[in-house]
N, CA, C and O atoms as a printed pandas DataFrame, in Angstrom:
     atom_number atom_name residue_name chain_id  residue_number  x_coord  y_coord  z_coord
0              1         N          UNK        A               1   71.470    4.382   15.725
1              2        CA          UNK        A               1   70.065    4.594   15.984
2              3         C          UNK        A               1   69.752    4.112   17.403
3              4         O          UNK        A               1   70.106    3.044   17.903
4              5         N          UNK        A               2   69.033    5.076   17.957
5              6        CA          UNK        A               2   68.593    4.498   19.336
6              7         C          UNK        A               2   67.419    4.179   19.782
7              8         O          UNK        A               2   66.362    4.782   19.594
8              9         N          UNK        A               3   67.631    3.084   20.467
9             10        CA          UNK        A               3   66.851    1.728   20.519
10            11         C          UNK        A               3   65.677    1.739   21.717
11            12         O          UNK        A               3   66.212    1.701   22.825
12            13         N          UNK        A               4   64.591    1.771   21.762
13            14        CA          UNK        A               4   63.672    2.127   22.631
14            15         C          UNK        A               4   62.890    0.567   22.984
15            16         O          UNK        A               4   62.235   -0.227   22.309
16            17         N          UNK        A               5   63.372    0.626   24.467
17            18        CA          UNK        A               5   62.686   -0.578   24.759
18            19         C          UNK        A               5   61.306   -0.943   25.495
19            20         O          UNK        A               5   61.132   -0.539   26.645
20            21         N          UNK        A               6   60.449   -1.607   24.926
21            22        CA          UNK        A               6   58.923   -1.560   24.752
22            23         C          UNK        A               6   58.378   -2.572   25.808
23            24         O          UNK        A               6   58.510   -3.777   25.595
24            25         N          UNK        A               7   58.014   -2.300   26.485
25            26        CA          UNK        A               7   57.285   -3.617   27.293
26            27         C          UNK        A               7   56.043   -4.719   26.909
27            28         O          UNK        A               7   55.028   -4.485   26.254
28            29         N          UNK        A               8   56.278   -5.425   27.256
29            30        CA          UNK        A               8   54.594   -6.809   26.562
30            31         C          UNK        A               8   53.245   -5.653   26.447
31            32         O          UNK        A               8   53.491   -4.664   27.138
32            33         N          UNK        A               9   52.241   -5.591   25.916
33            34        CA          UNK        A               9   51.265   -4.626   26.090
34            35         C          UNK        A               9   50.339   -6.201   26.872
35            36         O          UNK        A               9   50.554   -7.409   26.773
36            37         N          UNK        A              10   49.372   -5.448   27.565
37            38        CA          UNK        A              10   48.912   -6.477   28.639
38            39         C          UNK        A              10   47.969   -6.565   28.250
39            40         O          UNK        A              10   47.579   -5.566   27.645
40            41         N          UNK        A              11   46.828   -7.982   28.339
41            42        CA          UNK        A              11   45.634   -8.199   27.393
42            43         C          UNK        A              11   44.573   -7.354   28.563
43            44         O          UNK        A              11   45.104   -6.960   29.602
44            45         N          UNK        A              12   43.499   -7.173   28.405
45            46        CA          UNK        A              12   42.435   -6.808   29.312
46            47         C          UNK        A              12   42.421   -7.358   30.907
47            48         O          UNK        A              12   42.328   -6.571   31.849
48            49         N          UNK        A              13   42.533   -8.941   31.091
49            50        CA          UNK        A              13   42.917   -9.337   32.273
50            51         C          UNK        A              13   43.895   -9.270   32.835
51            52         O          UNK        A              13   43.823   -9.246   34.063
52            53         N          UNK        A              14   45.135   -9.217   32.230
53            54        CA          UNK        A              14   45.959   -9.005   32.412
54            55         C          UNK        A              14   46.399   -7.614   32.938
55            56         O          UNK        A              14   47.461   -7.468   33.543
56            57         N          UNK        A              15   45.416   -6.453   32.646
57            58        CA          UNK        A              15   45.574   -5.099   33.254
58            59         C          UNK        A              15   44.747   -4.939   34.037
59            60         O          UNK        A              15   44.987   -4.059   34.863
60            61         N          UNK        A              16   43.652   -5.549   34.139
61            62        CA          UNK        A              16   43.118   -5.115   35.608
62            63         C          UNK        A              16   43.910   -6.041   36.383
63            64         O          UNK        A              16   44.047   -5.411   37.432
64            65         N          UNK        A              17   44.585   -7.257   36.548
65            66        CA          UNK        A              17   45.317   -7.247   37.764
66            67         C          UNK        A              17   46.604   -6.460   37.715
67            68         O          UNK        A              17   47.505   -6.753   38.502
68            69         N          UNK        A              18   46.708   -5.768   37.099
69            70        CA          UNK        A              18   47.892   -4.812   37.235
70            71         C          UNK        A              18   47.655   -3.758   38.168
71            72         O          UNK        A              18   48.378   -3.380   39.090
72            73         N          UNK        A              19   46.178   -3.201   37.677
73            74        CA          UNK        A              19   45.664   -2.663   38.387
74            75         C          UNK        A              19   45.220   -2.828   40.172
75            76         O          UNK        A              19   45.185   -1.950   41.035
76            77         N          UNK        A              20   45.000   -3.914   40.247
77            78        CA          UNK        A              20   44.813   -4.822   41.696
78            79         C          UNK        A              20   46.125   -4.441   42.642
79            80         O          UNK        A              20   46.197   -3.965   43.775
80            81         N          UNK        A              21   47.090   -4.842   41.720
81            82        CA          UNK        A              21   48.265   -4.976   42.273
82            83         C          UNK        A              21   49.242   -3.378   42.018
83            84         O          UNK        A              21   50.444   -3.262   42.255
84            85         N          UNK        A              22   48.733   -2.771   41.722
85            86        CA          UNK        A              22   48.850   -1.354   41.890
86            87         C          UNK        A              22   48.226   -0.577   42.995
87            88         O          UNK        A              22   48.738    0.479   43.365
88            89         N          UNK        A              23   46.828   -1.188   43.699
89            90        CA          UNK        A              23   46.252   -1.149   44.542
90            91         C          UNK        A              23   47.313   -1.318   45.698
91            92         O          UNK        A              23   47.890   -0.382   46.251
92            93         N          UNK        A              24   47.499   -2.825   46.010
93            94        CA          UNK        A              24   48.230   -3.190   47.037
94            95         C          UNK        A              24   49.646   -2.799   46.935
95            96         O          UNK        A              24   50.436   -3.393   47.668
96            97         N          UNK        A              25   50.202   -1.650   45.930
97            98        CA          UNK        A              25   51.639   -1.614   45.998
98            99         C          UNK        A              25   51.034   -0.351   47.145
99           100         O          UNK        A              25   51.261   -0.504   48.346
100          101         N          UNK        A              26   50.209    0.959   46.613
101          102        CA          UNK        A              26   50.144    1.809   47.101
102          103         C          UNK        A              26   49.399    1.949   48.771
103          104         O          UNK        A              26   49.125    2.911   49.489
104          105         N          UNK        A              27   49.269    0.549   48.901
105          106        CA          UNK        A              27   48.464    0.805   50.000
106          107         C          UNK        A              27   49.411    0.548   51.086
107          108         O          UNK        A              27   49.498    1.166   52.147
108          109         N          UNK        A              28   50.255   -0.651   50.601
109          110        CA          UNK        A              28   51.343   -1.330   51.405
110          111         C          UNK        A              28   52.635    0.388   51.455
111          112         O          UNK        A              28   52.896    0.812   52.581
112          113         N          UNK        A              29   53.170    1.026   50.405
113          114        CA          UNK        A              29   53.810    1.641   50.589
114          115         C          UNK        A              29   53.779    2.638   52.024
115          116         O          UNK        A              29   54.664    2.731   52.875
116          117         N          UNK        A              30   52.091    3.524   51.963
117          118        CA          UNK        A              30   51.537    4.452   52.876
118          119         C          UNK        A              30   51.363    3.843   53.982
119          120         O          UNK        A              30   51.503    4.657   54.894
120          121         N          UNK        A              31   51.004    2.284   54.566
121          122        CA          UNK        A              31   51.098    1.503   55.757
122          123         C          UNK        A              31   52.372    1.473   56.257
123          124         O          UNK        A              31   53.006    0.663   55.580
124          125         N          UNK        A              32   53.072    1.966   57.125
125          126        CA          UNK        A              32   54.628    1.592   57.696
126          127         C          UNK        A              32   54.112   -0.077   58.466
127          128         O          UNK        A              32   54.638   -1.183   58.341
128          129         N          UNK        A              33   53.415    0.170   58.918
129          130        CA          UNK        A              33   52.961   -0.778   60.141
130          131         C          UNK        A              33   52.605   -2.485   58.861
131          132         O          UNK        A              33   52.594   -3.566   59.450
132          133         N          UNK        A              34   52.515   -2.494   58.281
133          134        CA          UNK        A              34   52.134   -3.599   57.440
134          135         C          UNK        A              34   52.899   -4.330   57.298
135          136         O          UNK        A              34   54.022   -3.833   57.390
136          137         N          UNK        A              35   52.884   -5.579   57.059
137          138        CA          UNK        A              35   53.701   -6.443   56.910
138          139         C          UNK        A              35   53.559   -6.985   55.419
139          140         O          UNK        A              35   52.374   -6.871   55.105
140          141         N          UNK        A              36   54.515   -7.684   54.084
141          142        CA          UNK        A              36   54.343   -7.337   52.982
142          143         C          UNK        A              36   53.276   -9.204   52.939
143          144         O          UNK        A              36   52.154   -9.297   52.441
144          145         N          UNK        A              37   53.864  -10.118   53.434
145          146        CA          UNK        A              37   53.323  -11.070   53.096
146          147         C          UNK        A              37   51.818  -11.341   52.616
147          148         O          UNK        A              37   51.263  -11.621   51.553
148          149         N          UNK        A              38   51.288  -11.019   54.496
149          150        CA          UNK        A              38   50.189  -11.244   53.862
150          151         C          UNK        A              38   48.981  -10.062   53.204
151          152         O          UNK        A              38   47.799  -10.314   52.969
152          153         N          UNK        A              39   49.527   -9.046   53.051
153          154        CA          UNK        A              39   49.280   -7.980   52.004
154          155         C          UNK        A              39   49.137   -8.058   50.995
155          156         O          UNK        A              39   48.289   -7.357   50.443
156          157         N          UNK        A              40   50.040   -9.105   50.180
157          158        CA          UNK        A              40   49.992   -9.582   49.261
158          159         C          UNK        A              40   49.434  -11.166   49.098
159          160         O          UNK        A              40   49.225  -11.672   47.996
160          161         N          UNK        A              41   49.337  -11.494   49.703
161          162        CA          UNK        A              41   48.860  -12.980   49.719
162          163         C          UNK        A              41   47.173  -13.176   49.229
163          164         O          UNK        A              41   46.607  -14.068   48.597
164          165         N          UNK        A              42   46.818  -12.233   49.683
165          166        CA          UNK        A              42   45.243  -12.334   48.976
166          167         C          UNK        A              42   45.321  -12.188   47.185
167          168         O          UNK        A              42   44.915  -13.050   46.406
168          169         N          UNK        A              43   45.710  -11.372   46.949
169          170        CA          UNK        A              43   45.448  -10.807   45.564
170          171         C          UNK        A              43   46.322  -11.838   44.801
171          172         O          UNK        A              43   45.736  -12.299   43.822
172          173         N          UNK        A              44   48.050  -12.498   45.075
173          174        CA          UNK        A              44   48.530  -13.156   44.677
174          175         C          UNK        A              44   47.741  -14.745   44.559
175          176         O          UNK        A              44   48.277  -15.450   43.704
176          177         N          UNK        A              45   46.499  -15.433   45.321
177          178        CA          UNK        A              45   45.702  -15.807   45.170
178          179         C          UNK        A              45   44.533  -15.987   44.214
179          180         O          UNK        A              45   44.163  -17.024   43.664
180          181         N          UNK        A              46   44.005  -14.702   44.128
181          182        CA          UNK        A              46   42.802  -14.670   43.245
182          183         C          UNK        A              46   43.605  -14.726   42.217
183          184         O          UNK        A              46   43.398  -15.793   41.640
184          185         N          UNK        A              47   44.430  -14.106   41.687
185          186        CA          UNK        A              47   45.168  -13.884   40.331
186          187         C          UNK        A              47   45.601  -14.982   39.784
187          188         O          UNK        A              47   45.550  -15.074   38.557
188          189         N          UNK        A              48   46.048  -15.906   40.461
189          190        CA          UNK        A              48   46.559  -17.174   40.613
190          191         C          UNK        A              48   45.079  -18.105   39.873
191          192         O          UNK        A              48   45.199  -18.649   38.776
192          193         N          UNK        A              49   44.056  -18.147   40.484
193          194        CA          UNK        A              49   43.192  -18.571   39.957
194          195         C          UNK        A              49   42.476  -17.760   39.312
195          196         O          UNK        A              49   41.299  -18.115   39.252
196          197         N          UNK        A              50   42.686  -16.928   38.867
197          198        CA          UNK        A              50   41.952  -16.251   37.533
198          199         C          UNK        A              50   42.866  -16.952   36.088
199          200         O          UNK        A              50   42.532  -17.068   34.909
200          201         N          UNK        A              51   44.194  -17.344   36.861
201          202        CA          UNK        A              51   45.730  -17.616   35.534
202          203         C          UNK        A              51   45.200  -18.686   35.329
203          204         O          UNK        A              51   45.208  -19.010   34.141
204          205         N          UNK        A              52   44.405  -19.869   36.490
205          206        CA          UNK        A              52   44.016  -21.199   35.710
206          207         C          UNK        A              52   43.065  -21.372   34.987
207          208         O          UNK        A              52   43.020  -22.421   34.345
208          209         N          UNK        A              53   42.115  -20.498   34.876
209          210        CA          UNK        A              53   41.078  -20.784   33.674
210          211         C          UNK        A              53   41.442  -20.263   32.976
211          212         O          UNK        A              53   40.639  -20.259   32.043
212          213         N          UNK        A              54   42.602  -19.503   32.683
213          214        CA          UNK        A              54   43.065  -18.784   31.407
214          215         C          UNK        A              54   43.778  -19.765   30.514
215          216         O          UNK        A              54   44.199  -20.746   31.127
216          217         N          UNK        A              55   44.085  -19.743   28.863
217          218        CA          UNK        A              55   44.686  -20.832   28.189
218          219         C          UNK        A              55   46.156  -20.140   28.567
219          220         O          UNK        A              55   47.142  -20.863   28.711
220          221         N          UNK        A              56   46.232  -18.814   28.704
221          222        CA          UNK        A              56   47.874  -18.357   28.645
222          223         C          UNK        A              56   48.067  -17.806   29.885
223          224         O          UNK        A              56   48.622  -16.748   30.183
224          225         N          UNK        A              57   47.524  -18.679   30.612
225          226        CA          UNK        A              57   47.523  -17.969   32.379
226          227         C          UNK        A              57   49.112  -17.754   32.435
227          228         O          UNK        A              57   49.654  -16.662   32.268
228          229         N          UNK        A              58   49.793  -18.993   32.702
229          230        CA          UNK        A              58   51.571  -18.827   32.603
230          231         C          UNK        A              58   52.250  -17.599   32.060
231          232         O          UNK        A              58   53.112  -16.877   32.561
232          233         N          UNK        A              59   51.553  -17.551   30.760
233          234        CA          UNK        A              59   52.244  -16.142   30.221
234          235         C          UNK        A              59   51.525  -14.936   30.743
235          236         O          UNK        A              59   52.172  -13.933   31.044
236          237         N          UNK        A              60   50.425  -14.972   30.848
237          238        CA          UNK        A              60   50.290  -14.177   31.153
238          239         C          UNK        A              60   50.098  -13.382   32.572
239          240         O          UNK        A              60   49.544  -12.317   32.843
240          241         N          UNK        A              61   50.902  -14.510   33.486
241          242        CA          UNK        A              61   51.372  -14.205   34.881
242          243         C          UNK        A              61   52.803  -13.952   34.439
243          244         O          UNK        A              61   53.429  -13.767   35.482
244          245         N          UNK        A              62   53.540  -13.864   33.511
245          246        CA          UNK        A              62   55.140  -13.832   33.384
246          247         C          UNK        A              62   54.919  -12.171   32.711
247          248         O          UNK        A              62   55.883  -11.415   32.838
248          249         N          UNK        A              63   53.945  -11.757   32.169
249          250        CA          UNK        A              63   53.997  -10.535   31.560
250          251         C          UNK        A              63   54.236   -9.458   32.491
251          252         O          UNK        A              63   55.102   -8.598   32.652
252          253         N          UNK        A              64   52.542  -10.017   33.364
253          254        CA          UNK        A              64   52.613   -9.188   34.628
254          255         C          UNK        A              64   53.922   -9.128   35.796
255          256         O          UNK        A              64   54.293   -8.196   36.509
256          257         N          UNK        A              65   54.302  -10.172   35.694
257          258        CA          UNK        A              65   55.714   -9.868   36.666
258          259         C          UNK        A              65   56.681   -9.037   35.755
259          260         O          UNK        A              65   57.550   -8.310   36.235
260          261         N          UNK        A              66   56.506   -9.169   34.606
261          262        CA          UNK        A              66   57.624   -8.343   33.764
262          263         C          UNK        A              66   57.345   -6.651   34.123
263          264         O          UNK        A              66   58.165   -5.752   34.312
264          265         N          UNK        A              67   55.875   -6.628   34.131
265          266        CA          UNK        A              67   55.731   -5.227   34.170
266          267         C          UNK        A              67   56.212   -4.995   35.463
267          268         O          UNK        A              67   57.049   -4.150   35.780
268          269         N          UNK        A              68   55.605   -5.833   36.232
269          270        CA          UNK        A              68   56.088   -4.812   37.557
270          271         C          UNK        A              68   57.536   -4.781   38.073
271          272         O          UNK        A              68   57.892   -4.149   39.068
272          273         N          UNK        A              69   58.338   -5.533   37.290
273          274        CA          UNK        A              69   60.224   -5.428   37.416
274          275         C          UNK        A              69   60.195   -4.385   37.148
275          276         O          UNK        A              69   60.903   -3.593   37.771
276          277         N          UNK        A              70   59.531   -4.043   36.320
277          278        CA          UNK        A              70   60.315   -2.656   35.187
278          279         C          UNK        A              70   59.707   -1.418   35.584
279          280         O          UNK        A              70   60.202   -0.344   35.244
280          281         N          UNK        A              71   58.063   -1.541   36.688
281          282        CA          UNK        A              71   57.645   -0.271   37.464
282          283         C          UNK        A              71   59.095   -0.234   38.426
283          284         O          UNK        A              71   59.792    0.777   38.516
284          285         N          UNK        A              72   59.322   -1.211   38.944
285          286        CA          UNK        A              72   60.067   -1.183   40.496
286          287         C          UNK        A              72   61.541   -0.541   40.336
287          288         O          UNK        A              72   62.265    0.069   41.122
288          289         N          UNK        A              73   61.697   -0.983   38.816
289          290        CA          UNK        A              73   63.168   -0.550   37.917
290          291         C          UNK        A              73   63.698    0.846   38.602
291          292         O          UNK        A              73   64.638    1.286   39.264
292          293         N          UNK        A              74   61.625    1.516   37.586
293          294        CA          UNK        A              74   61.811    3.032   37.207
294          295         C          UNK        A              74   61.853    3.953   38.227
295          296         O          UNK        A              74   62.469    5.016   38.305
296          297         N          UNK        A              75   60.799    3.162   39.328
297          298        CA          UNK        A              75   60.828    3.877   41.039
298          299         C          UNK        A              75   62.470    3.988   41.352
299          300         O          UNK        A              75   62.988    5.076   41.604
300          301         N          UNK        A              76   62.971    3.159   41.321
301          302        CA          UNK        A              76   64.503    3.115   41.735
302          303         C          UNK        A              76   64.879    3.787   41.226
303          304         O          UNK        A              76   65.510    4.435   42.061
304          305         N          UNK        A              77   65.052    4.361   40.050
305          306        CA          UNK        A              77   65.936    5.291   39.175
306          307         C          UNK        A              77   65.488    6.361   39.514
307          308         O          UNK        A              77   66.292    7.217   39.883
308          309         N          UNK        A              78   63.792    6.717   39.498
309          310        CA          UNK        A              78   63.684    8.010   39.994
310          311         C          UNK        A              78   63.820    8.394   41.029
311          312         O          UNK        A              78   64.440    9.456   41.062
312          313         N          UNK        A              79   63.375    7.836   42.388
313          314        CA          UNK        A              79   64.527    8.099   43.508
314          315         C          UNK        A              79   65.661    8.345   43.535
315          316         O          UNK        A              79   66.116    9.400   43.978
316          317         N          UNK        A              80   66.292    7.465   43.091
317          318        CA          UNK        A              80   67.991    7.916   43.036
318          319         C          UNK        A              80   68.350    9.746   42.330
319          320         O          UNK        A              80   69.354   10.458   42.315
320          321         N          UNK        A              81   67.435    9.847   42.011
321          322        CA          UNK        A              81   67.498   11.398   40.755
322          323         C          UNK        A              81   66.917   12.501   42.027
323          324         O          UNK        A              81   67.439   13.579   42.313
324          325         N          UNK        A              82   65.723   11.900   42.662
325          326        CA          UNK        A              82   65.256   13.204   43.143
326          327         C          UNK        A              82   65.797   12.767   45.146
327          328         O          UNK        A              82   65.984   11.723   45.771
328          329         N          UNK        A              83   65.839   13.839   45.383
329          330        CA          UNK        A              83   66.118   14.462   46.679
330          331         C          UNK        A              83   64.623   14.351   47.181
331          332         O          UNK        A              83   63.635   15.045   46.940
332          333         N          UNK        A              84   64.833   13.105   48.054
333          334        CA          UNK        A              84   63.593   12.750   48.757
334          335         C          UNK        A              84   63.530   12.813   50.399
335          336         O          UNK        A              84   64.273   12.141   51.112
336          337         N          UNK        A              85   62.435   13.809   50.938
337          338        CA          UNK        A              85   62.727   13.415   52.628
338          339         C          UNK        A              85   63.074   11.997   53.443
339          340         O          UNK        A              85   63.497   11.036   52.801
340          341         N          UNK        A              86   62.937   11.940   54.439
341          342        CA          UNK        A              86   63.117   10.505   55.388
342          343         C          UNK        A              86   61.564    9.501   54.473
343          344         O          UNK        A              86   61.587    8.742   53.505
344          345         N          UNK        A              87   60.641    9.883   55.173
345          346        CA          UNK        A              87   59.671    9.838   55.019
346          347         C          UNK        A              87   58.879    9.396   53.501
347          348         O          UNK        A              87   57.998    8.545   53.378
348          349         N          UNK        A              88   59.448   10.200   52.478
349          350        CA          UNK        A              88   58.762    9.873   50.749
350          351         C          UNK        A              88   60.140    8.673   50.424
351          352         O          UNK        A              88   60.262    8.059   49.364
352          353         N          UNK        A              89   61.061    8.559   51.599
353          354        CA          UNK        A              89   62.008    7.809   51.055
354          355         C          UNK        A              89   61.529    6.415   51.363
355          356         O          UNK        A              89   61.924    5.560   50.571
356          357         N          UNK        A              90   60.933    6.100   52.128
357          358        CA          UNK        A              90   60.916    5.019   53.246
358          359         C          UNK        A              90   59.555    4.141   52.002
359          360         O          UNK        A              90   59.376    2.971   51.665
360          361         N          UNK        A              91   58.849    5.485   51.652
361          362        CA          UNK        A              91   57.572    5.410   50.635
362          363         C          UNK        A              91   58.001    4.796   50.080
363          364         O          UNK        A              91   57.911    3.587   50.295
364          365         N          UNK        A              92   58.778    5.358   48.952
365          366        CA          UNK        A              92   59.134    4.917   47.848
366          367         C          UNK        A              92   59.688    3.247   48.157
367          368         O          UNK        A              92   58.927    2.347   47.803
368          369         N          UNK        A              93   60.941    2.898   48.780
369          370        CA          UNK        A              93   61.543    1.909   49.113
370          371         C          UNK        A              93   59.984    0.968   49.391
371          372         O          UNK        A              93   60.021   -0.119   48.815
372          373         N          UNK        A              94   59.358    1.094   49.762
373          374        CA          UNK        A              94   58.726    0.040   50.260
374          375         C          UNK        A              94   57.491   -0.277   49.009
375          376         O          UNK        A              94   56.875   -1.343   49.027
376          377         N          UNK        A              95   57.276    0.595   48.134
377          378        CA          UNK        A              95   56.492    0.676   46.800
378          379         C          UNK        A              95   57.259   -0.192   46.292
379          380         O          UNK        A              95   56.838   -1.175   45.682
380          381         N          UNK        A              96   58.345    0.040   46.465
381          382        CA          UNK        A              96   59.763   -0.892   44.913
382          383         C          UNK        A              96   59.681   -2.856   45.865
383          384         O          UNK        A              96   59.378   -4.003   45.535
384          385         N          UNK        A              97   60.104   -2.223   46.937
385          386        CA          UNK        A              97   59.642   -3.858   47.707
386          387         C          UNK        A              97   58.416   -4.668   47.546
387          388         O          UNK        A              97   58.308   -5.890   47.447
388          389         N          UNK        A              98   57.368   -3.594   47.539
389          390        CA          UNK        A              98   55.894   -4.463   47.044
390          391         C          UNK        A              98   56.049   -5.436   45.383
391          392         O          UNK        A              98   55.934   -6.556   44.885
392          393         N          UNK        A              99   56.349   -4.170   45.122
393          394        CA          UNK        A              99   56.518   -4.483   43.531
394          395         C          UNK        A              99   57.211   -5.518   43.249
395          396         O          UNK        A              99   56.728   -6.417   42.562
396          397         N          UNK        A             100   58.675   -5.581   43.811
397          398        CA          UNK        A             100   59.498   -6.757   43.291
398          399         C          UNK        A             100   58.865   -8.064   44.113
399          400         O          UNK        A             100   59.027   -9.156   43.568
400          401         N          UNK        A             101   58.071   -8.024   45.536
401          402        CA          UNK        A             101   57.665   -9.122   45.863
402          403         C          UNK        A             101   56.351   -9.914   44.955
403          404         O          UNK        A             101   56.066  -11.110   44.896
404          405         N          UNK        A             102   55.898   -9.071   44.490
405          406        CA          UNK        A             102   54.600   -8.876   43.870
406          407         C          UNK        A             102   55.230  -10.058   42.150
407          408         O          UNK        A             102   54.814  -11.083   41.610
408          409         N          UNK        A             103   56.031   -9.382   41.986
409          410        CA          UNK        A             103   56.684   -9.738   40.350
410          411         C          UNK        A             103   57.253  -11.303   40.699
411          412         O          UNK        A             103   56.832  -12.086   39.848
412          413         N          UNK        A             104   58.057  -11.930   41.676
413          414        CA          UNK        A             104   58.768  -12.754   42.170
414          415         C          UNK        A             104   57.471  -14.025   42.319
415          416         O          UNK        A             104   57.502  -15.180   41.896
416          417         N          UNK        A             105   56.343  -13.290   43.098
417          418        CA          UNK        A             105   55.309  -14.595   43.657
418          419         C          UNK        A             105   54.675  -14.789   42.219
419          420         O          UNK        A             105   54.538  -15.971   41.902
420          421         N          UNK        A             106   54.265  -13.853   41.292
421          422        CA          UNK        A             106   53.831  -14.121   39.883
422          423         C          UNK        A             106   54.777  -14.638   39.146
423          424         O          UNK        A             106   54.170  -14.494   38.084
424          425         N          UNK        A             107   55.834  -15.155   38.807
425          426        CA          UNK        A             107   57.039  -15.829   38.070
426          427         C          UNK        A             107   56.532  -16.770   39.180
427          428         O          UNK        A             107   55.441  -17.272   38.908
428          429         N          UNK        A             108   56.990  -17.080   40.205
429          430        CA          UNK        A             108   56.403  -18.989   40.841
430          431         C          UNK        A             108   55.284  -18.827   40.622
431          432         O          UNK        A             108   55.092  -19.515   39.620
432          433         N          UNK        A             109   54.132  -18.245   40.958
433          434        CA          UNK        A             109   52.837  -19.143   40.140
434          435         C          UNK        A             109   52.734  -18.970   38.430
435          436         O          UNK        A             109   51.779  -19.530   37.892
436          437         N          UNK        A             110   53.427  -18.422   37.810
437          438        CA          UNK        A             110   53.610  -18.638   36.011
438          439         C          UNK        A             110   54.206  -20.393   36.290
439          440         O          UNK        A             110   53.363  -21.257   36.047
440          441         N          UNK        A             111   55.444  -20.824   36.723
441          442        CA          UNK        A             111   56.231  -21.841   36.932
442          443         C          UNK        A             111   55.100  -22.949   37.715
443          444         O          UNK        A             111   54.961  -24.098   37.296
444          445         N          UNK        A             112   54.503  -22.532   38.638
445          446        CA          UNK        A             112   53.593  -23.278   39.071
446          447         C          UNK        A             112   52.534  -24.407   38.465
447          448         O          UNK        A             112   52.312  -25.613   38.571
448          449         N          UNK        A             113   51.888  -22.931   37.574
449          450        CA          UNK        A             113   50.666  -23.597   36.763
450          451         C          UNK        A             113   51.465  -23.840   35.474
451          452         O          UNK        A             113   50.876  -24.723   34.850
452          453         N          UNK        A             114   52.489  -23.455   34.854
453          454        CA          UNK        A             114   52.999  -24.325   33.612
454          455         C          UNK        A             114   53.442  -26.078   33.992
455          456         O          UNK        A             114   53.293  -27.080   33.293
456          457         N          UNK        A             115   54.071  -25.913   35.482
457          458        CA          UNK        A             115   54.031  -27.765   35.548
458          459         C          UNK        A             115   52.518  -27.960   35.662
459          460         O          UNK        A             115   52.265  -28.759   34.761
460          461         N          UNK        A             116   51.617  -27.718   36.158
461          462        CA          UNK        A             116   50.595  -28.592   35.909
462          463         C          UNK        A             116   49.609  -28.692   34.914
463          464         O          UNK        A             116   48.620  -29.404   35.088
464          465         N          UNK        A             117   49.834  -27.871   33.610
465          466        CA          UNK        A             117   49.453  -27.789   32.748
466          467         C          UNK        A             117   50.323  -28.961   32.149
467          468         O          UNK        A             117   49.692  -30.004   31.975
468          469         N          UNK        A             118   51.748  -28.979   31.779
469          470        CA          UNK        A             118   52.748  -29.750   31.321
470          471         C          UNK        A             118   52.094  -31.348   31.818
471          472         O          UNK        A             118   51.895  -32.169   30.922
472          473         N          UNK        A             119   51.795  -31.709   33.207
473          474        CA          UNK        A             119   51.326  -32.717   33.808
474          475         C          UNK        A             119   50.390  -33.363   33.109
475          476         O          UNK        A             119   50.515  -34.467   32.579
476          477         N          UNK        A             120   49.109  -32.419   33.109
477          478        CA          UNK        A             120   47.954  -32.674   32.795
478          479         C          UNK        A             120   47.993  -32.984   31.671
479          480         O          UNK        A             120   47.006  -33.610   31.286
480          481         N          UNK        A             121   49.041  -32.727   30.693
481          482        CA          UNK        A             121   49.453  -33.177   29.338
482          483         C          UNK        A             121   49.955  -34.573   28.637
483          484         O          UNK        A             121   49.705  -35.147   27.578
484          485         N          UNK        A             122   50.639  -34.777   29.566
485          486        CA          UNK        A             122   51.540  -36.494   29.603
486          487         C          UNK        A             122   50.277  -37.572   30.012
487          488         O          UNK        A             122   50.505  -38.777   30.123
């Protein structure tokens, strides 16, 4: 039997910053001239403090990085399939770069705010 693998379903906050950050994948991709840091540095911010008044901010900054591994996965695979110019190539590559930078800074602030939750505990 074959086995279909399902991703976290994302709570309400949790999808509009998906959404946010779907924003800045596509904006960063179509910019050549951009630089990814601080492109991302705003939104990785607010999100960040939207995760601390949340009770499952941690997790639910680990979901969102999950999703966007597994957008950045599928970009990769479908590139590799289709015959892309210079140009939709450079796109794409730099969509999958947003994404995995995007997923990477959300896993350290999940790790972030779980020590100081853990802290605030002891």
């Amino acid at each position: 039997m074959e086995q279909i693998m399902t991703l976290p379903r994302l709570n309400g906050l949790e999808y509009y910053w998906f959404g946010k950050n779907q924003s800045i994948v596509s904006i960063y991709a179509h910019h050549r001239h951009m630089e990814i840091d601080p492109a991302v540095a705003d939104v990785i911010l607010a999100i960040k403090n939207d995760a601390k008044s949340c009770y499952t901010g941690p997790q639910s900054l680990r979901r969102l990085a999950e999703r966007l591994d597994n957008e950045a996965a599928d970009a990769t695979f479908m590139e590799a399939l289709s015959a892309l110019d210079d140009g939709k190539h450079v796109e794409a590559s730099r969509r999958v770069e947003a994404m995995r930078c995007l997923s990477t800074r959300f896993l350290t602030a999940a790790d972030e705010l779980q020590a100081a939750k853990e802290q605030l505990v002891i």
